[in-house]
Amino acid sequence: MKVEKYKKISKDKYKLTFDNGDVITLYEDVILNNDLLLLKSIDESKLDDLIKENNDIKAYSMALNYLSLKMRSVKEIKEYLLKKDVNGKVIKSTVDKLLKEGYLNDEKFATSFINDQMALSGKGPLKIKAELLKYGVKEEIVEEKISNVDKVLLKDKLSKLLEKQLRVKKGSSNALKVKLINYFINLGYEKEMIVSELSKHELKSDKNKLIKDYQRLYNKYKNKYNGSKLTYFISQKLYLKGYTSDDISSVIKEVYYE
């Protein structure tokens, strides 16, 4: 086939028109690598080679553009190229090239990901670890990188997050403790560290909520029970809600003396 015309359609692509009317788009590197500007005809076997080389360069270019936005894991790149309908053999060669050139490195990716999550999110090590595993990073790499997290900085981060939650979460002291432990376990912190940091804070029941809970129970059961039996029944209900005996006694005395 004879090349009738070359037309540059972007900074790195040319459209080639052949004498039989066929049109293909090739990357500039393919054209330069094969001296196509000098060749005036291309046979079928040569055209197949050019298309294969072009597909390789296209996949590599797409991967680099994807990596330019932020660091990616090997698994992310593979899944991205697969979604772009790149065949498995080309994906493998592209990933191998990116690994060799240092554009892909799961160890560096894991380190960067952990640093970002520690600095920019409330997530703890266990949740960060789970997310890294989803990104396809090998468990031994994740374990090593997670173990390098500064424990002092981690405790300081957890303490600040606890203080923030203590300002917004309300309820009985015992229920509040359970809520906070579960909340931070879900965020990926170890229970032992959570309990240790919680012990540094005085957990107080929300008095206003306790009074409201008492009044609601009183109004609900005052026609069913009376006197000490009513007081005992309400106290048990409040105790089950996580209020301490001292909190309950204090509020009952306050309500009686009003």
Coordinates of C-alpha atoms in Angstrom, one line a residue:
M1 CA 0.0 0.0 0.0
K2 CA 1.2 3.4 -0.9
V3 CA 1.1 6.3 1.6
E4 CA -0.8 9.1 -0.1
K5 CA -0.8 11.7 2.8
Y6 CA 0.5 12.4 6.3
K7 CA -1.5 14.7 8.5
K8 CA -0.5 15.8 12.0
I9 CA -3.7 15.6 14.2
S10 CA -2.1 16.3 17.7
K11 CA 1.3 17.0 19.2
D12 CA 2.2 13.3 19.0
K13 CA -0.1 11.7 16.4
Y14 CA -0.3 11.5 12.6
K15 CA -3.1 10.3 10.4
L16 CA -1.9 8.3 7.4
T17 CA -4.0 7.9 4.3
F18 CA -3.2 5.1 1.8
D19 CA -3.9 4.9 -1.8
N20 CA -6.7 2.3 -1.3
G21 CA -8.6 4.7 1.0
D22 CA -7.6 3.1 4.3
V23 CA -6.7 5.6 7.1
I24 CA -4.8 4.8 10.3
T25 CA -3.6 7.0 13.2
L26 CA 0.0 6.4 14.4
Y27 CA 2.0 7.9 17.2
E28 CA 4.9 10.1 16.1
D29 CA 7.4 7.8 17.8
V30 CA 6.2 4.9 15.6
I31 CA 6.6 7.0 12.4
L32 CA 10.1 8.1 13.4
N33 CA 11.2 4.7 14.7
N34 CA 10.3 3.2 11.3
D35 CA 11.4 6.0 9.0
L36 CA 7.8 6.2 7.6
L37 CA 8.3 9.7 6.4
L38 CA 10.9 8.3 3.9
L39 CA 8.9 5.1 3.0
K40 CA 6.3 5.5 0.3
S41 CA 4.8 2.1 0.5
I42 CA 4.0 -0.4 3.3
D43 CA 3.2 -4.1 2.9
E44 CA 0.6 -5.9 5.0
S45 CA 3.1 -7.6 7.4
K46 CA 4.9 -4.3 8.0
L47 CA 1.5 -2.6 8.7
D48 CA 0.7 -5.3 11.3
D49 CA 4.0 -4.6 13.0
L50 CA 3.3 -0.9 13.0
I51 CA -0.1 -1.3 14.5
K52 CA 1.3 -3.6 17.3
E53 CA 4.0 -1.1 18.1
N54 CA 1.4 1.7 18.1
N55 CA -0.8 -0.2 20.5
D56 CA 2.2 -0.6 22.8
I57 CA 3.0 3.1 22.7
K58 CA -0.7 4.0 23.2
A59 CA -1.0 1.8 26.3
Y60 CA 2.2 3.2 27.7
S61 CA 1.1 6.8 27.0
M62 CA -2.3 6.2 28.7
A63 CA -0.6 4.6 31.7
L64 CA 1.7 7.6 32.1
N65 CA -1.1 10.1 31.8
Y66 CA -3.0 8.1 34.5
L67 CA 0.1 8.1 36.7
S68 CA 0.6 11.9 36.2
L69 CA -2.5 12.5 38.4
K70 CA -1.1 10.6 41.4
M71 CA 0.9 7.5 42.4
R72 CA -0.8 4.2 41.5
S73 CA -0.3 0.6 42.4
V74 CA 0.5 -2.0 39.9
K75 CA -3.0 -3.5 40.3
E76 CA -4.6 0.0 39.6
I77 CA -2.6 0.4 36.3
K78 CA -3.6 -3.1 35.2
E79 CA -7.3 -2.5 35.9
Y80 CA -7.2 0.9 34.2
L81 CA -5.7 -0.5 31.0
L82 CA -8.1 -3.4 31.1
K83 CA -11.0 -1.0 31.2
K84 CA -9.5 0.8 28.2
D85 CA -9.7 -2.6 26.3
V86 CA -6.0 -3.1 26.2
N87 CA -5.2 -6.8 25.7
G88 CA -3.4 -8.8 28.4
K89 CA -0.1 -9.2 26.6
V90 CA 0.2 -5.4 26.0
I91 CA -0.8 -4.7 29.6
K92 CA 2.0 -7.0 30.9
S93 CA 4.6 -5.4 28.7
T94 CA 3.5 -1.9 29.6
V95 CA 3.6 -2.7 33.4
D96 CA 7.0 -4.4 33.0
K97 CA 8.3 -1.2 31.3
L98 CA 6.8 1.1 33.9
L99 CA 8.3 -1.1 36.7
K100 CA 11.8 -1.1 35.0
E101 CA 11.7 2.7 34.5
G102 CA 10.6 3.3 38.1
Y103 CA 7.2 4.8 37.3
L104 CA 5.5 1.9 39.2
N105 CA 6.7 0.8 42.6
D106 CA 4.3 -0.7 45.1
E107 CA 6.7 -0.1 48.0
K108 CA 6.9 3.6 47.3
F109 CA 3.2 3.7 46.6
A110 CA 2.5 2.1 50.0
T111 CA 4.8 4.6 51.8
S112 CA 3.1 7.5 50.1
F113 CA -0.4 6.2 50.7
I114 CA 0.2 5.7 54.4
N115 CA 1.8 9.1 54.8
D116 CA -1.2 10.8 53.0
Q117 CA -3.8 8.8 55.0
M118 CA -2.1 9.6 58.3
A119 CA -1.9 13.3 57.5
L120 CA -5.1 13.9 55.7
S121 CA -7.6 11.4 57.1
G122 CA -8.8 10.1 60.4
K123 CA -8.1 6.5 59.4
G124 CA -6.0 4.2 61.6
P125 CA -3.3 1.6 60.6
L126 CA -5.7 -1.3 60.4
K127 CA -8.0 0.4 57.9
I128 CA -5.1 1.8 55.9
K129 CA -3.7 -1.7 55.8
A130 CA -7.0 -3.1 54.5
E131 CA -7.2 -0.4 51.8
L132 CA -3.6 -1.1 50.6
L133 CA -4.4 -4.8 50.3
K134 CA -7.3 -3.9 48.1
Y135 CA -4.9 -1.9 45.9
G136 CA -3.1 -5.2 45.4
V137 CA 0.0 -4.4 47.4
K138 CA 1.6 -7.5 48.8
E139 CA 0.8 -8.2 52.5
E140 CA 4.5 -8.4 53.5
I141 CA 5.1 -4.9 52.0
V142 CA 2.0 -3.5 53.8
E143 CA 3.0 -5.1 57.1
E144 CA 6.5 -3.6 56.9
K145 CA 5.4 -0.1 56.0
I146 CA 2.6 -0.1 58.6
S147 CA 5.0 -1.2 61.3
N148 CA 7.2 1.8 60.5
V149 CA 4.4 4.3 61.4
D150 CA 5.6 6.5 64.3
K151 CA 3.7 5.3 67.4
V152 CA 4.0 8.7 69.1
L153 CA 2.5 10.5 66.2
L154 CA -0.3 7.8 65.9
K155 CA -1.2 8.2 69.6
D156 CA -1.2 12.0 69.2
K157 CA -3.5 11.8 66.2
L158 CA -5.9 9.4 68.1
S159 CA -5.9 11.7 71.1
K160 CA -6.9 14.7 69.0
L161 CA -9.6 12.7 67.2
L162 CA -10.9 11.6 70.6
E163 CA -11.1 15.1 71.9
K164 CA -13.1 16.1 68.8
Q165 CA -15.5 13.2 69.2
L166 CA -16.0 14.0 72.9
R167 CA -17.2 17.4 72.0
V168 CA -19.9 16.1 69.6
K169 CA -21.0 12.7 71.0
K170 CA -23.4 12.8 73.9
G171 CA -25.0 10.3 76.2
S172 CA -24.2 8.3 79.3
S173 CA -20.6 7.8 80.3
N174 CA -20.6 4.1 79.8
A175 CA -22.5 4.2 76.5
L176 CA -20.3 7.0 75.3
K177 CA -17.2 4.9 76.0
V178 CA -18.6 1.9 74.1
K179 CA -19.6 4.3 71.2
L180 CA -16.1 5.8 71.0
I181 CA -14.3 2.4 71.2
N182 CA -16.5 1.0 68.4
Y183 CA -16.1 4.2 66.4
F184 CA -12.3 4.1 66.4
I185 CA -12.2 0.4 65.9
N186 CA -14.1 1.0 62.7
L187 CA -11.6 3.7 61.8
G188 CA -8.8 1.1 62.0
Y189 CA -7.3 1.7 65.5
E190 CA -6.4 -1.1 67.8
K191 CA -8.7 -1.5 70.8
E192 CA -5.8 -1.5 73.3
M193 CA -4.6 1.9 72.1
I194 CA -8.1 3.3 72.1
V195 CA -8.8 2.2 75.7
S196 CA -5.4 3.6 76.8
E197 CA -6.1 7.0 75.2
L198 CA -9.6 7.1 76.5
S199 CA -8.3 6.5 80.1
K200 CA -6.6 9.9 79.8
H201 CA -10.0 11.6 79.4
E202 CA -12.7 12.0 81.9
L203 CA -16.0 10.7 80.4
K204 CA -19.0 12.4 81.8
S205 CA -22.6 11.7 81.2
D206 CA -24.6 14.4 79.4
K207 CA -26.7 15.7 82.3
N208 CA -29.3 17.3 80.1
K209 CA -29.9 14.1 78.3
L210 CA -30.0 12.1 81.5
I211 CA -32.7 14.4 82.9
K212 CA -34.7 14.1 79.6
D213 CA -34.4 10.3 79.7
Y214 CA -35.5 10.3 83.3
Q215 CA -38.5 12.5 82.6
R216 CA -39.5 10.4 79.6
L217 CA -39.4 7.2 81.7
Y218 CA -41.2 8.9 84.6
N219 CA -44.0 10.1 82.4
K220 CA -44.3 6.6 80.7
Y221 CA -44.4 4.6 83.9
K222 CA -45.8 6.9 86.6
N223 CA -49.3 5.5 86.2
K224 CA -48.0 1.9 86.4
Y225 CA -45.7 2.3 89.4
N226 CA -45.3 4.7 92.3
G227 CA -43.0 5.7 95.1
S228 CA -39.8 3.7 95.6
K229 CA -40.9 1.1 93.1
L230 CA -41.1 3.7 90.4
T231 CA -37.7 5.1 91.3
Y232 CA -36.1 1.7 91.3
F233 CA -37.7 0.8 87.9
I234 CA -36.5 4.0 86.3
S235 CA -33.0 3.6 87.8
Q236 CA -32.7 0.2 86.3
K237 CA -33.8 1.5 82.9
L238 CA -31.3 4.3 83.1
Y239 CA -28.5 2.0 84.2
L240 CA -29.1 -0.2 81.2
K241 CA -28.7 2.9 79.0
G242 CA -25.1 3.2 80.4
Y243 CA -25.6 5.8 83.1
T244 CA -23.6 5.2 86.3
S245 CA -25.3 4.7 89.7
D246 CA -23.9 8.1 90.9
D247 CA -25.2 9.9 87.9
I248 CA -28.7 8.4 88.3
S249 CA -28.8 9.1 92.1
S250 CA -27.7 12.7 91.5
V251 CA -30.4 13.4 89.0
I252 CA -33.1 11.7 91.0
K253 CA -32.2 13.7 94.1
E254 CA -32.2 16.9 92.0
V255 CA -35.6 16.2 90.5
Y256 CA -37.1 15.4 93.9
Y257 CA -35.7 18.5 95.5
E258 CA -37.0 20.9 92.7

